């Protein structure tokens, strides 16, 4: 029987967005409850998730917070192309590779995008964007994505369909490829990525085209809101 799923979310949140990608990829129906992030969390939501963050999922009545854990629960409960089962050596190794790639993305690459968004000047923003491209080069991200001898598809390790890597990074790739239009990343970043890290660029460009990745995405809303928030922070 199909599970009863309620997703507590907000479409502007890249972490919550991960759950939307997983649910769509797995073809699971869900009810969505939008949590207003501009006002203090209401007591009923704090009872569901005392951290007050989105996303949280109710899966057949069991409450699970934290985007990475939500995505893992969905992938484990619904075996699919996203991630192989862990009870074979090949499956366990693929899971380890997924985790290592995602770790590399979030500890080595994404922090520079975050720094660029918070930069106080164009020079600082350009330096952070340059550091981001250098991090992709220096951490062999392209070889992790497309190692020799792997498949020839567009996704992680040449998969033909999305994997858990894209579930966990897709919402951030959407931002990486568009926030320069709102002054949050250097204007030259897309060119730098395309010239210096073409396999990463091709991967990211393909990921953001997928319906499961972009069906809740509102670039204008996220771009203008993030720019406004960062300006307000700088004036404090
Ligand atoms: N580690 C959490 C991070 C989630 C998170 O930071 N969510 C933000 C929105 S993007 C949030 O709920 N913020 C609440 C607030 O700022 O009051 C996860 O992966 O689920």
Coordinates of C-alpha atoms and ligand atoms in Angstrom, one line a residue:
X1 CA 0.0 0.0 0.0
X2 CA 1.2 3.5 -0.8
X3 CA 2.5 5.3 2.3
X4 CA 0.8 8.3 3.7
X5 CA 3.3 11.1 3.5
X6 CA 3.1 14.6 4.8
X7 CA 6.0 16.9 3.9
X8 CA 6.4 20.1 6.0
X9 CA 8.4 22.3 3.7
X10 CA 9.0 25.6 2.1
X11 CA 9.9 25.8 -1.5
X12 CA 12.6 28.4 -1.1
X13 CA 14.6 26.1 1.2
X14 CA 17.3 24.1 -0.6
X15 CA 17.3 21.5 2.2
X16 CA 13.6 21.0 2.0
X17 CA 13.9 20.9 -1.8
X18 CA 15.9 17.7 -1.5
X19 CA 12.8 15.9 -0.2
X20 CA 10.7 17.2 -3.1
X21 CA 13.2 15.8 -5.6
X22 CA 13.3 12.4 -3.9
X23 CA 9.5 12.1 -3.7
X24 CA 9.1 13.0 -7.4
X25 CA 11.8 10.7 -8.5
X26 CA 10.2 7.9 -6.5
X27 CA 6.8 8.7 -7.9
X28 CA 5.3 9.1 -4.4
X29 CA 2.2 11.1 -3.7
X30 CA 2.4 13.5 -0.7
X31 CA 0.5 16.1 1.1
X32 CA 2.5 19.3 1.5
X33 CA 2.3 21.7 4.5
X34 CA 4.1 25.0 3.8
X35 CA 5.8 26.4 6.9
X36 CA 6.2 30.2 6.9
X37 CA 9.9 30.9 7.5
X38 CA 9.4 34.6 8.0
X39 CA 7.6 34.3 11.3
X40 CA 8.4 32.4 14.5
X41 CA 7.4 28.7 14.3
X42 CA 4.0 28.0 15.7
X43 CA 3.8 25.7 18.8
X44 CA 2.1 22.9 16.7
X45 CA 5.1 22.7 14.4
X46 CA 7.6 22.8 17.2
X47 CA 5.9 19.8 18.6
X48 CA 6.5 18.0 15.3
X49 CA 10.1 19.3 14.9
X50 CA 11.5 21.0 18.0
X51 CA 14.4 22.4 15.9
X52 CA 11.8 24.4 14.0
X53 CA 13.5 23.7 10.7
X54 CA 12.1 22.4 7.4
X55 CA 12.0 19.8 6.0
X56 CA 10.2 17.3 8.3
X57 CA 8.3 14.3 6.9
X58 CA 5.5 12.3 8.4
X59 CA 5.9 8.8 6.9
X60 CA 2.8 6.7 7.8
X61 CA 2.7 8.8 11.0
X62 CA 6.4 8.5 11.9
X63 CA 8.0 11.9 12.1
X64 CA 11.5 12.3 10.6
X65 CA 13.3 15.6 10.4
X66 CA 16.5 16.6 8.5
X67 CA 16.8 16.6 4.8
X68 CA 19.6 14.0 4.4
X69 CA 17.8 11.6 6.7
X70 CA 14.4 12.2 5.0
X71 CA 16.0 11.5 1.6
X72 CA 17.7 8.3 2.9
X73 CA 14.5 7.1 4.5
X74 CA 12.6 7.5 1.2
X75 CA 15.3 5.8 -0.8
X76 CA 15.6 2.9 1.6
X77 CA 11.8 2.4 1.9
X78 CA 11.4 2.5 -1.9
X79 CA 14.3 0.7 -3.6
X80 CA 14.9 2.3 -6.9
X81 CA 17.4 3.7 -9.4
X82 CA 18.4 6.3 -6.8
X83 CA 20.6 4.1 -4.7
X84 CA 21.2 0.3 -4.6
X85 CA 20.4 -1.8 -1.5
X86 CA 23.3 -1.9 1.1
X87 CA 23.3 -5.7 1.5
X88 CA 25.6 -6.4 -1.4
X89 CA 29.2 -5.4 -1.7
X90 CA 28.6 -3.4 -4.9
X91 CA 25.6 -1.7 -3.3
X92 CA 27.5 -0.8 -0.1
X93 CA 30.4 0.5 -2.2
X94 CA 28.1 2.7 -4.4
X95 CA 26.5 4.1 -1.2
X96 CA 29.9 4.9 0.1
X97 CA 30.8 6.6 -3.2
X98 CA 27.6 8.6 -3.1
X99 CA 28.3 9.7 0.5
X100 CA 31.9 10.7 -0.3
X101 CA 30.8 12.8 -3.4
X102 CA 28.1 14.5 -1.4
X103 CA 30.6 15.2 1.4
X104 CA 33.1 16.6 -1.0
X105 CA 30.4 18.9 -2.6
X106 CA 29.2 20.3 0.7
X107 CA 32.6 20.6 2.6
X108 CA 34.9 21.6 -0.3
X109 CA 32.8 23.3 -3.0
X110 CA 29.5 24.8 -1.6
X111 CA 31.2 26.8 1.2
X112 CA 32.7 29.1 -1.5
X113 CA 29.2 29.7 -3.1
X114 CA 28.0 30.6 0.4
X115 CA 31.0 32.9 0.8
X116 CA 30.3 34.5 -2.5
X117 CA 26.7 35.2 -1.6
X118 CA 27.8 37.0 1.6
X119 CA 30.7 38.9 -0.1
X120 CA 30.9 42.6 0.6
X121 CA 32.2 43.6 -2.8
X122 CA 32.5 42.4 -6.4
X123 CA 36.2 41.6 -5.8
X124 CA 35.4 39.4 -2.8
X125 CA 32.6 37.8 -4.8
X126 CA 34.9 37.1 -7.7
X127 CA 37.6 35.6 -5.4
X128 CA 35.0 33.3 -3.8
X129 CA 33.8 32.2 -7.2
X130 CA 37.4 31.6 -8.4
X131 CA 38.0 29.6 -5.2
X132 CA 34.8 27.5 -5.9
X133 CA 36.1 26.5 -9.4
X134 CA 39.6 25.8 -7.9
X135 CA 37.9 23.6 -5.3
X136 CA 36.2 21.5 -8.0
X137 CA 39.6 21.1 -9.7
X138 CA 41.7 20.4 -6.6
X139 CA 39.3 17.9 -5.2
X140 CA 39.0 15.9 -8.4
X141 CA 35.3 16.4 -8.4
X142 CA 35.0 15.7 -12.1
X143 CA 36.8 12.3 -11.8
X144 CA 34.5 11.4 -8.9
X145 CA 31.6 12.3 -11.1
X146 CA 32.7 10.5 -14.2
X147 CA 35.5 8.0 -13.4
X148 CA 37.1 6.0 -16.2
X149 CA 35.2 2.8 -16.9
X150 CA 31.9 4.0 -15.4
X151 CA 28.7 4.4 -17.4
X152 CA 28.1 7.0 -20.2
X153 CA 24.9 8.6 -18.9
X154 CA 24.8 12.2 -17.7
X155 CA 24.4 11.6 -13.9
X156 CA 26.7 10.4 -11.1
X157 CA 29.2 7.8 -12.3
X158 CA 27.6 7.9 -15.7
X159 CA 24.1 6.8 -14.5
X160 CA 21.3 7.2 -17.0
X161 CA 18.8 8.3 -14.3
X162 CA 19.2 10.5 -11.3
X163 CA 20.9 9.1 -8.2
X164 CA 20.9 10.0 -4.6
X165 CA 23.8 12.3 -5.4
X166 CA 21.5 14.5 -7.5
X167 CA 18.7 14.3 -5.0
X168 CA 21.0 15.7 -2.4
X169 CA 22.8 18.3 -4.6
X170 CA 20.2 19.3 -7.2
X171 CA 18.7 22.2 -5.3
X172 CA 22.1 23.7 -4.7
X173 CA 23.1 23.2 -8.4
X174 CA 20.0 25.3 -9.3
X175 CA 21.4 28.1 -7.2
X176 CA 24.9 27.7 -8.4
X177 CA 23.8 28.1 -12.0
X178 CA 21.4 31.0 -11.5
X179 CA 22.3 33.3 -8.5
X180 CA 24.8 35.3 -10.6
X181 CA 21.7 36.9 -12.2
X182 CA 20.9 38.4 -8.8
X183 CA 24.4 39.6 -7.9
X184 CA 24.9 36.7 -5.5
X185 CA 27.6 34.9 -7.4
X186 CA 30.2 36.4 -9.8
X187 CA 28.8 37.2 -13.3
X188 CA 31.8 35.2 -14.7
X189 CA 31.1 32.0 -12.8
X190 CA 29.2 30.1 -15.5
X191 CA 32.0 30.8 -18.0
X192 CA 34.7 29.8 -15.5
X193 CA 32.8 26.5 -14.8
X194 CA 32.3 25.8 -18.5
X195 CA 35.9 26.5 -19.4
X196 CA 37.8 25.0 -16.5
X197 CA 35.5 22.3 -15.2
X198 CA 33.4 21.3 -18.3
X199 CA 32.4 17.9 -17.0
X200 CA 31.1 19.4 -13.8
X201 CA 29.3 22.1 -15.9
X202 CA 27.7 19.6 -18.2
X203 CA 26.6 17.5 -15.2
X204 CA 25.1 20.5 -13.3
X205 CA 23.4 21.8 -16.5
X206 CA 21.8 18.4 -17.1
X207 CA 20.7 18.0 -13.5
X208 CA 18.9 21.3 -13.3
X209 CA 16.9 20.4 -16.5
X210 CA 15.2 17.5 -14.8
X211 CA 11.6 17.9 -13.9
X212 CA 12.0 16.2 -10.5
X213 CA 14.7 18.8 -9.7
X214 CA 13.0 22.0 -11.0
X215 CA 9.3 21.4 -10.5
X216 CA 9.1 23.5 -7.3
X217 CA 11.9 25.9 -8.3
X218 CA 11.1 29.6 -8.5
X219 CA 14.4 31.3 -9.5
X220 CA 13.1 34.9 -9.3
X221 CA 11.6 34.4 -5.9
X222 CA 14.7 32.7 -4.4
X223 CA 17.1 35.1 -6.1
X224 CA 15.4 38.3 -5.0
X225 CA 14.6 37.1 -1.5
X226 CA 18.2 35.9 -0.9
X227 CA 19.6 39.2 -2.3
X228 CA 17.3 41.1 0.0
X229 CA 18.2 39.0 3.1
X230 CA 21.9 39.4 2.5
X231 CA 21.6 43.1 2.0
X232 CA 19.7 43.4 5.3
X233 CA 22.3 41.3 7.1
X234 CA 25.1 43.6 5.8
X235 CA 23.4 46.7 7.1
X236 CA 23.1 45.3 10.6
Ligands
LIG1 N1 20.3 20.6 8.4 C1 18.9 20.9 8.1 C2 18.9 22.3 7.6 C3 17.5 22.8 7.3 C4 17.4 24.3 7.3 O1 18.3 25.0 7.6 N2 16.2 24.8 7.0 C5 15.9 26.2 7.0 C6 15.3 26.8 5.8 S1 16.4 26.6 4.4 C7 15.0 26.5 8.1 O2 14.0 25.8 8.4 N3 15.1 27.7 8.8 C8 14.2 28.1 9.8 C9 14.5 29.4 10.3 O3 15.4 30.0 9.7 O4 13.8 29.9 11.2 C10 18.4 19.9 7.0 O5 19.2 19.5 6.2 O6 17.2 19.6 7.0

